[in-house]
Tab-separated table of C-alpha atoms in Angstrom:
chain	number	residue	atom	x	y	z
A	607	MET	CA	44.490	25.182	6.326
A	608	ALA	CA	44.149	21.649	5.793
A	609	VAL	CA	46.489	20.084	8.343
A	610	HIS	CA	44.336	22.457	10.627
A	611	THR	CA	41.107	21.189	9.385
A	612	SER	CA	42.043	17.596	9.961
A	613	GLN	CA	42.686	18.308	13.722
A	614	SER	CA	39.583	20.485	14.466
A	615	VAL	CA	37.895	17.030	12.808
A	616	ALA	CA	39.608	14.961	14.899
A	617	LYS	CA	39.366	16.904	18.180
A	618	ALA	CA	36.086	16.688	18.248
A	619	ALA	CA	35.627	13.590	17.087
A	620	GLY	CA	37.317	12.431	20.255
A	621	ASP	CA	35.324	15.024	22.630
A	622	ASP	CA	32.261	13.190	21.171
A	623	ILE	CA	34.240	10.110	22.296
A	624	VAL	CA	34.584	11.137	25.713
A	625	ALA	CA	31.132	12.403	26.072
A	626	ARG	CA	28.940	8.881	25.100
A	627	GLY	CA	31.707	7.198	27.327
A	628	ARG	CA	30.899	9.486	29.967
A	629	SER	CA	27.177	8.208	29.234
A	630	ARG	CA	28.326	4.944	29.570
A	631	GLY	CA	29.725	4.697	33.143
A	632	THR	CA	33.071	5.247	32.048
A	633	GLY	CA	33.762	8.879	33.048
A	634	ASN	CA	31.633	10.671	35.047
A	635	PRO	CA	28.192	9.131	36.214
A	636	GLN	CA	24.590	10.264	34.962
A	637	PRO	CA	22.009	12.429	37.353
A	638	PRO	CA	20.570	10.171	39.296
A	639	SER	CA	17.156	9.445	39.065
A	640	ARG	CA	14.310	10.353	40.597
A	641	LEU	CA	13.066	7.903	43.206
A	642	ARG	CA	16.797	8.183	44.362
A	643	ARG	CA	16.981	11.768	44.965
A	644	ALA	CA	13.524	11.978	46.345
A	645	LEU	CA	14.949	9.386	48.592
A	646	SER	CA	18.215	11.019	49.706
A	647	THR	CA	15.846	14.027	49.739
A	648	HIS	CA	13.319	12.784	52.122
A	649	TRP	CA	15.023	9.785	53.630
A	650	TYR	CA	13.601	11.359	57.332
A	651	ALA	CA	10.492	11.345	56.093
A	652	TRP	CA	10.654	8.015	54.395
A	653	THR	CA	12.209	6.022	57.495
A	654	MET	CA	8.936	7.441	59.586
A	655	VAL	CA	6.408	6.070	57.247
A	656	ALA	CA	7.931	2.977	56.407
A	657	PRO	CA	6.690	0.844	59.256
A	658	VAL	CA	2.602	2.179	58.986
A	659	VAL	CA	3.572	1.051	55.312
A	660	ILE	CA	4.542	-2.234	56.000
A	661	VAL	CA	1.933	-2.744	58.844
A	662	ILE	CA	-1.225	-1.406	56.563
A	663	GLY	CA	0.791	-3.708	53.627
A	664	VAL	CA	0.519	-7.090	56.554
A	665	ILE	CA	-3.398	-6.324	57.862
A	666	ILE	CA	-4.884	-5.203	54.187
A	667	GLY	CA	-2.436	-6.674	51.757
A	668	TYR	CA	-2.818	-10.048	52.837
A	669	PRO	CA	-6.463	-10.211	53.013
A	670	LEU	CA	-6.870	-9.243	50.140
A	671	VAL	CA	-4.538	-10.847	47.781
A	672	ARG	CA	-5.949	-14.398	50.199
A	673	GLY	CA	-10.479	-13.000	49.479
A	674	ILE	CA	-9.052	-12.304	45.686
A	675	TYR	CA	-7.664	-16.317	45.489
A	676	LEU	CA	-10.988	-17.946	47.024
A	677	SER	CA	-13.108	-15.999	45.095
A	678	LEU	CA	-11.465	-18.238	42.105
A	679	THR	CA	-12.314	-20.946	43.863
A	680	ASP	CA	-14.925	-23.103	45.487
A	681	ALA	CA	-13.837	-23.094	49.110
A	682	ASN	CA	-16.380	-23.377	51.647
A	683	GLU	CA	-16.750	-24.886	55.397
A	684	ARG	CA	-16.374	-28.525	53.260
A	685	ASN	CA	-13.386	-28.572	51.701
A	686	VAL	CA	-10.955	-25.981	53.741
A	687	ALA	CA	-8.355	-27.659	55.187
A	688	ARG	CA	-9.345	-27.868	59.328
A	689	SER	CA	-8.463	-29.598	62.338
A	690	ILE	CA	-10.564	-31.815	64.415
A	691	GLY	CA	-8.470	-32.514	67.196
A	692	VAL	CA	-5.004	-34.449	66.587
A	693	ASN	CA	-6.071	-34.811	63.065
A	694	HIS	CA	-5.604	-32.186	60.050
A	695	ILE	CA	-7.886	-32.619	57.046
A	696	PRO	CA	-6.162	-31.095	54.347
A	697	ALA	CA	-8.130	-28.533	51.641
A	698	THR	CA	-9.800	-30.060	49.017
A	699	TYR	CA	-11.248	-26.794	47.430
A	700	LYS	CA	-11.017	-26.694	43.334
A	701	PHE	CA	-9.342	-23.491	41.076
A	702	VAL	CA	-12.921	-22.546	39.797
A	703	GLY	CA	-11.560	-19.476	37.713
A	704	LEU	CA	-14.544	-16.474	37.102
A	705	ASP	CA	-17.315	-19.269	37.410
A	706	ASN	CA	-18.713	-17.206	41.104
A	707	TYR	CA	-17.799	-13.770	39.523
A	708	ALA	CA	-20.128	-14.915	36.293
A	709	ASP	CA	-22.886	-16.712	38.571
A	710	ALA	CA	-22.986	-13.474	40.980
A	711	LEU	CA	-23.344	-10.389	38.525
A	712	THR	CA	-26.180	-13.176	36.306
A	713	GLY	CA	-27.648	-13.488	39.572
A	714	ASP	CA	-30.700	-12.274	40.759
A	715	GLN	CA	-29.508	-11.849	44.260
A	716	PHE	CA	-26.719	-9.983	43.314
A	717	LEU	CA	-28.190	-7.307	41.350
A	718	GLY	CA	-31.261	-7.027	43.931
A	719	THR	CA	-28.985	-6.489	46.327
A	720	LEU	CA	-27.046	-3.797	45.031
A	721	GLY	CA	-30.241	-2.050	43.932
A	722	TRP	CA	-31.129	-1.809	47.249
A	723	THR	CA	-27.927	-1.012	48.274
A	724	LEU	CA	-27.715	2.269	45.954
A	725	VAL	CA	-30.547	3.377	47.145
A	726	TRP	CA	-29.483	2.860	50.647
A	727	THR	CA	-26.681	4.702	49.954
A	728	VAL	CA	-28.000	7.845	47.633
A	729	SER	CA	-30.556	8.353	50.019
A	730	CYS	CA	-28.816	8.558	53.150
A	731	VAL	CA	-25.591	10.625	51.802
A	732	ALA	CA	-28.235	13.503	50.147
A	733	ILE	CA	-29.889	13.591	53.442
A	734	THR	CA	-27.340	13.213	55.325
A	735	PHE	CA	-25.229	16.307	53.114
A	736	SER	CA	-28.588	18.466	53.031
A	737	LEU	CA	-29.540	18.301	56.895
A	738	GLY	CA	-25.447	18.920	57.697
A	739	MET	CA	-25.636	21.861	55.249
A	740	ALA	CA	-28.877	23.115	57.143
A	741	LEU	CA	-27.124	23.008	60.336
A	742	ALA	CA	-24.167	24.235	59.182
A	743	ASN	CA	-25.651	27.305	57.765
A	744	ILE	CA	-27.380	27.911	61.020
A	745	LEU	CA	-24.726	27.447	63.937
A	746	ASN	CA	-22.790	29.776	61.168
A	747	ARG	CA	-24.697	32.834	62.222
A	748	ARG	CA	-24.616	34.489	65.500
A	749	ILE	CA	-27.481	32.855	68.018
A	750	ALA	CA	-28.128	32.818	71.248
A	751	GLY	CA	-26.203	29.248	72.770
A	752	ARG	CA	-25.010	28.117	69.939
A	753	SER	CA	-22.213	26.638	71.582
A	754	ALA	CA	-24.796	24.054	73.473
A	755	TYR	CA	-26.462	24.287	69.910
A	756	ARG	CA	-23.125	23.003	68.751
A	757	MET	CA	-22.534	20.119	72.025
A	758	ALA	CA	-25.695	18.495	71.412
A	759	LEU	CA	-25.948	17.779	67.653
A	760	ILE	CA	-22.353	16.882	68.180
A	761	LEU	CA	-23.605	14.152	70.667
A	762	PRO	CA	-24.905	11.091	68.079
A	763	TRP	CA	-21.527	11.086	66.961
A	764	ALA	CA	-19.366	11.034	69.955
A	765	ILE	CA	-21.136	8.210	71.244
A	766	PRO	CA	-20.407	4.354	70.240
A	767	GLY	CA	-22.199	3.470	67.034
A	768	PHE	CA	-23.800	0.083	68.895
A	769	VAL	CA	-24.788	1.889	71.742
A	770	SER	CA	-26.641	4.362	69.405
A	771	VAL	CA	-28.019	1.310	67.436
A	772	PHE	CA	-29.480	-0.301	70.199
A	773	ALA	CA	-31.005	2.699	71.664
A	774	TRP	CA	-33.192	2.745	68.179
A	775	ARG	CA	-33.370	-1.017	68.356
A	776	PHE	CA	-35.593	-0.036	71.572
A	777	LEU	CA	-37.021	3.405	70.015
A	778	TYR	CA	-38.581	1.065	67.153
A	779	ASN	CA	-40.052	-2.178	69.112
A	780	GLU	CA	-43.159	-3.126	67.738
A	781	ASP	CA	-44.170	-3.671	71.278
A	782	ARG	CA	-42.725	-1.385	74.272
A	783	GLY	CA	-41.030	1.052	72.382
A	784	LEU	CA	-41.169	4.950	72.727
A	785	LEU	CA	-42.560	5.174	69.559
A	786	ASN	CA	-45.026	3.022	69.154
A	787	LYS	CA	-46.415	4.380	72.696
A	788	ILE	CA	-46.339	7.664	72.016
A	789	LEU	CA	-48.122	7.216	68.678
A	790	SER	CA	-50.852	4.926	70.910
A	791	GLY	CA	-51.408	8.019	73.382
A	792	THR	CA	-52.004	9.838	70.713
A	793	GLY	CA	-54.971	7.300	69.022
A	794	PHE	CA	-53.231	6.017	66.366
A	795	ASP	CA	-52.184	2.298	65.716
A	796	GLY	CA	-48.614	0.865	66.669
A	797	ILE	CA	-45.919	1.048	63.104
A	798	PRO	CA	-44.174	-2.439	62.640
A	799	TRP	CA	-41.106	-0.317	62.370
A	800	LEU	CA	-38.502	-3.535	62.261
A	801	ASN	CA	-40.982	-5.688	60.808
A	802	ASP	CA	-42.139	-4.479	57.622
A	803	PRO	CA	-40.115	-3.871	54.986
A	804	THR	CA	-41.001	-1.130	53.711
A	805	TRP	CA	-40.981	0.424	57.200
A	806	ALA	CA	-37.775	-0.965	58.189
A	807	LYS	CA	-36.258	0.248	55.087
A	808	PHE	CA	-37.052	3.888	56.819
A	809	SER	CA	-35.886	3.595	59.473
A	810	VAL	CA	-32.210	2.179	58.715
A	811	ILE	CA	-31.857	5.037	56.911
A	812	ALA	CA	-32.982	7.236	59.630
A	813	VAL	CA	-30.914	5.616	62.354
A	814	ASN	CA	-27.688	5.788	59.710
A	815	VAL	CA	-28.706	9.663	58.904
A	816	TRP	CA	-28.989	10.089	62.904
A	817	LEU	CA	-25.216	9.050	63.095
A	818	GLY	CA	-23.573	10.880	59.914
A	819	VAL	CA	-24.863	14.142	60.228
A	820	PRO	CA	-22.513	15.707	63.193
A	821	PHE	CA	-19.756	14.272	60.953
A	822	MET	CA	-21.262	16.487	57.902
A	823	MET	CA	-22.601	19.158	60.254
A	824	VAL	CA	-18.815	19.896	61.682
A	825	ALA	CA	-17.311	19.301	58.208
A	826	LEU	CA	-19.522	21.668	55.897
A	827	LEU	CA	-19.614	24.300	59.777
A	828	GLY	CA	-15.426	24.446	59.199
A	829	GLY	CA	-15.744	25.303	55.467
A	830	LEU	CA	-18.138	27.711	55.703
A	831	GLN	CA	-15.739	29.634	58.456
A	832	SER	CA	-13.152	29.616	56.259
A	833	ILE	CA	-14.911	31.855	53.473
A	834	PRO	CA	-14.362	35.477	54.158
A	835	SER	CA	-16.991	37.909	55.130
A	836	GLU	CA	-15.960	40.302	53.451
A	837	HIS	CA	-17.800	38.657	50.414
A	838	TYR	CA	-20.853	38.396	51.632
A	839	GLU	CA	-20.678	41.762	52.460
A	840	ALA	CA	-19.982	42.665	48.937
A	841	ALA	CA	-22.646	40.812	47.406
A	842	GLU	CA	-24.948	42.188	49.796
A	843	MET	CA	-24.173	45.727	48.750
A	844	ASP	CA	-24.997	44.896	45.749
A	845	GLY	CA	-28.492	44.081	46.278
A	846	ALA	CA	-27.685	39.819	46.172
A	847	THR	CA	-30.958	37.923	47.875
A	848	ALA	CA	-29.901	34.799	50.400
A	849	TRP	CA	-30.568	32.670	47.929
A	850	GLN	CA	-27.964	33.957	45.044
A	851	ARG	CA	-25.174	34.416	47.802
A	852	PHE	CA	-25.436	30.983	48.618
A	853	ARG	CA	-25.040	29.741	45.207
A	854	HIS	CA	-22.749	31.611	43.987
A	855	ILE	CA	-20.451	32.495	47.491
A	856	THR	CA	-21.718	29.713	49.650
A	857	LEU	CA	-21.494	26.376	47.341
A	858	PRO	CA	-18.194	26.744	45.226
A	859	GLY	CA	-16.799	28.183	48.857
A	860	LEU	CA	-18.017	25.064	50.142
A	861	ARG	CA	-16.598	22.730	46.599
A	862	PRO	CA	-13.382	21.787	48.159
A	863	VAL	CA	-15.136	20.366	52.003
A	864	SER	CA	-18.301	19.124	50.109
A	865	THR	CA	-16.606	16.885	47.426
A	866	THR	CA	-14.400	14.998	50.141
A	867	VAL	CA	-17.249	14.532	52.461
A	868	ILE	CA	-19.318	13.396	49.961
A	869	LEU	CA	-16.660	10.899	49.036
A	870	LEU	CA	-15.977	9.430	52.564
A	871	SER	CA	-19.742	9.420	53.447
A	872	THR	CA	-20.425	7.633	50.351
A	873	ILE	CA	-18.034	4.821	51.195
A	874	TRP	CA	-19.057	4.163	54.807
A	875	THR	CA	-22.544	3.957	54.155
A	876	PHE	CA	-21.766	1.958	51.197
A	877	ASN	CA	-20.301	-0.696	53.844
A	878	MET	CA	-22.141	0.347	56.694
A	879	PHE	CA	-22.596	-3.055	58.274
A	880	PRO	CA	-23.419	-2.216	62.212
A	881	VAL	CA	-26.281	-0.517	61.553
A	882	ILE	CA	-27.932	-2.694	59.106
A	883	PHE	CA	-26.514	-5.878	60.971
A	884	LEU	CA	-27.874	-4.447	64.515
A	885	LEU	CA	-30.465	-3.278	63.713
A	886	THR	CA	-32.528	-5.954	61.429
A	887	SER	CA	-30.123	-8.189	60.691
A	888	GLY	CA	-31.007	-7.450	57.015
A	889	GLY	CA	-34.248	-8.126	57.663
A	890	PRO	CA	-36.926	-8.918	57.632
A	891	GLY	CA	-36.064	-11.138	55.354
A	892	ASP	CA	-33.717	-9.927	52.968
A	893	ALA	CA	-35.490	-6.436	52.379
A	894	THR	CA	-32.901	-3.910	54.277
A	895	GLN	CA	-29.601	-6.906	53.304
A	896	ILE	CA	-26.510	-4.644	51.304
A	897	LEU	CA	-23.884	-6.141	50.039
A	898	VAL	CA	-21.389	-6.178	52.659
A	899	THR	CA	-23.767	-7.673	55.355
A	900	GLN	CA	-24.728	-10.196	52.839
A	901	ALA	CA	-21.201	-11.106	52.399
A	902	TYR	CA	-21.011	-11.919	56.022
A	903	LYS	CA	-24.102	-14.303	56.053
A	904	PHE	CA	-22.345	-15.969	53.238
A	905	SER	CA	-19.241	-16.198	54.684
A	906	PHE	CA	-20.796	-17.009	58.888
A	907	GLU	CA	-24.597	-17.332	58.866
A	908	ILE	CA	-25.391	-19.991	56.097
A	909	SER	CA	-24.482	-23.714	55.801
A	910	PRO	CA	-22.309	-24.623	55.280
A	911	ARG	CA	-20.405	-21.598	54.957
A	912	ASP	CA	-19.278	-20.205	51.645
A	913	PHE	CA	-15.866	-18.189	51.585
A	914	ALA	CA	-15.929	-18.498	47.910
A	915	LEU	CA	-18.603	-16.563	47.185
A	916	SER	CA	-18.320	-14.139	49.981
A	917	SER	CA	-15.062	-13.372	48.714
A	918	THR	CA	-16.471	-12.759	45.633
A	919	TRP	CA	-19.045	-10.046	46.251
A	920	GLY	CA	-16.236	-8.457	48.752
A	921	VAL	CA	-14.551	-8.405	45.737
A	922	LEU	CA	-17.143	-6.665	43.523
A	923	ILE	CA	-17.523	-4.624	46.277
A	924	LEU	CA	-14.331	-3.002	46.582
A	925	VAL	CA	-14.182	-2.957	42.548
A	926	LEU	CA	-17.812	-1.119	42.939
A	927	LEU	CA	-16.068	1.081	44.879
A	928	MET	CA	-12.830	1.930	43.130
A	929	LEU	CA	-15.152	2.517	40.234
A	930	PHE	CA	-17.155	5.062	41.760
A	931	ALA	CA	-13.959	6.972	42.955
A	932	ALA	CA	-12.308	6.836	39.836
A	933	VAL	CA	-15.886	8.535	37.819
A	934	TYR	CA	-16.454	11.272	41.262
A	935	ARG	CA	-12.151	11.830	40.830
A	936	ARG	CA	-12.866	12.414	36.672
A	937	VAL	CA	-15.902	14.245	36.949
A	938	LEU	CA	-14.419	16.988	39.518
A	939	ARG	CA	-11.268	17.552	37.232
A	940	THR	CA	-13.448	18.088	34.294
A	941	GLN	CA	-15.282	20.990	36.141
A	942	GLY	CA	-11.614	22.437	37.532
A	943	ASP	CA	-10.948	20.770	40.637
A	944	ASP	CA	-7.835	19.561	40.845
A	945	TRP	CA	-7.989	16.276	43.732
């Protein structure tokens, strides 16, 4: 009995040693990692995506890294590397750490511009979403000429943005603009649409809303058409009012679409360079200057051109949008949306 027990113990110990040897690579290899399994299973997809990822990494990654680096220096037009004829002047700018960020965040210019940028973004997104929702609900019904109305409302989206902005600039012209001529014909004085700070703010918001409504309307209309009509029929049979049907069926049904379009519209509006630059150039004064146009101004209009400050504002814009996206995603998750 004792001999049999010793043999059993020895056999168990031997099996344990063999198992350890296999786990250490002396026997059969361990199962492949998750990344290796993904590459071996979806190698074709990775091959197709790789060129796009590389191109995007070069086009976006290099300027981003370069901008972050310049934001930590005092680089400007006078101390960067440049060539004059056959003579090459080396760069003489210095590393200053986070001084540019401290100056921007404690100065009045950045905070003042940020305040108007937030007002501009919230106003445009709220008005655009409300009008897009209203038009989508109207065009989702069976009305005469629905296709013609859809084509007419999508037209501002089909026209290049700079063409639309120049057209609106002509309409806003204080002396020869169509809007002031209509006002003069009805006995009212002309309005300095782009020369008064308050009217200029209303004007740029109106143009951006006009450009953004078609996208919002099309996206929400697609969401409305995906909601089963049986839900509305059941609600009507239960005696639900139009507001109750909108609140309890339409809004929940549009949540996946609306959350996405609100996020995209916020990012686009926050960085809406063409409307501000082409319509008012940030004027009158700096009344309509948003963060992205001010960053452009530092780098291309002010003399000497301040590349470090422009890069600092650009990095801060990126950080603000990333924070907004992170908070927005977290809020949606707390509401039960998997986004």
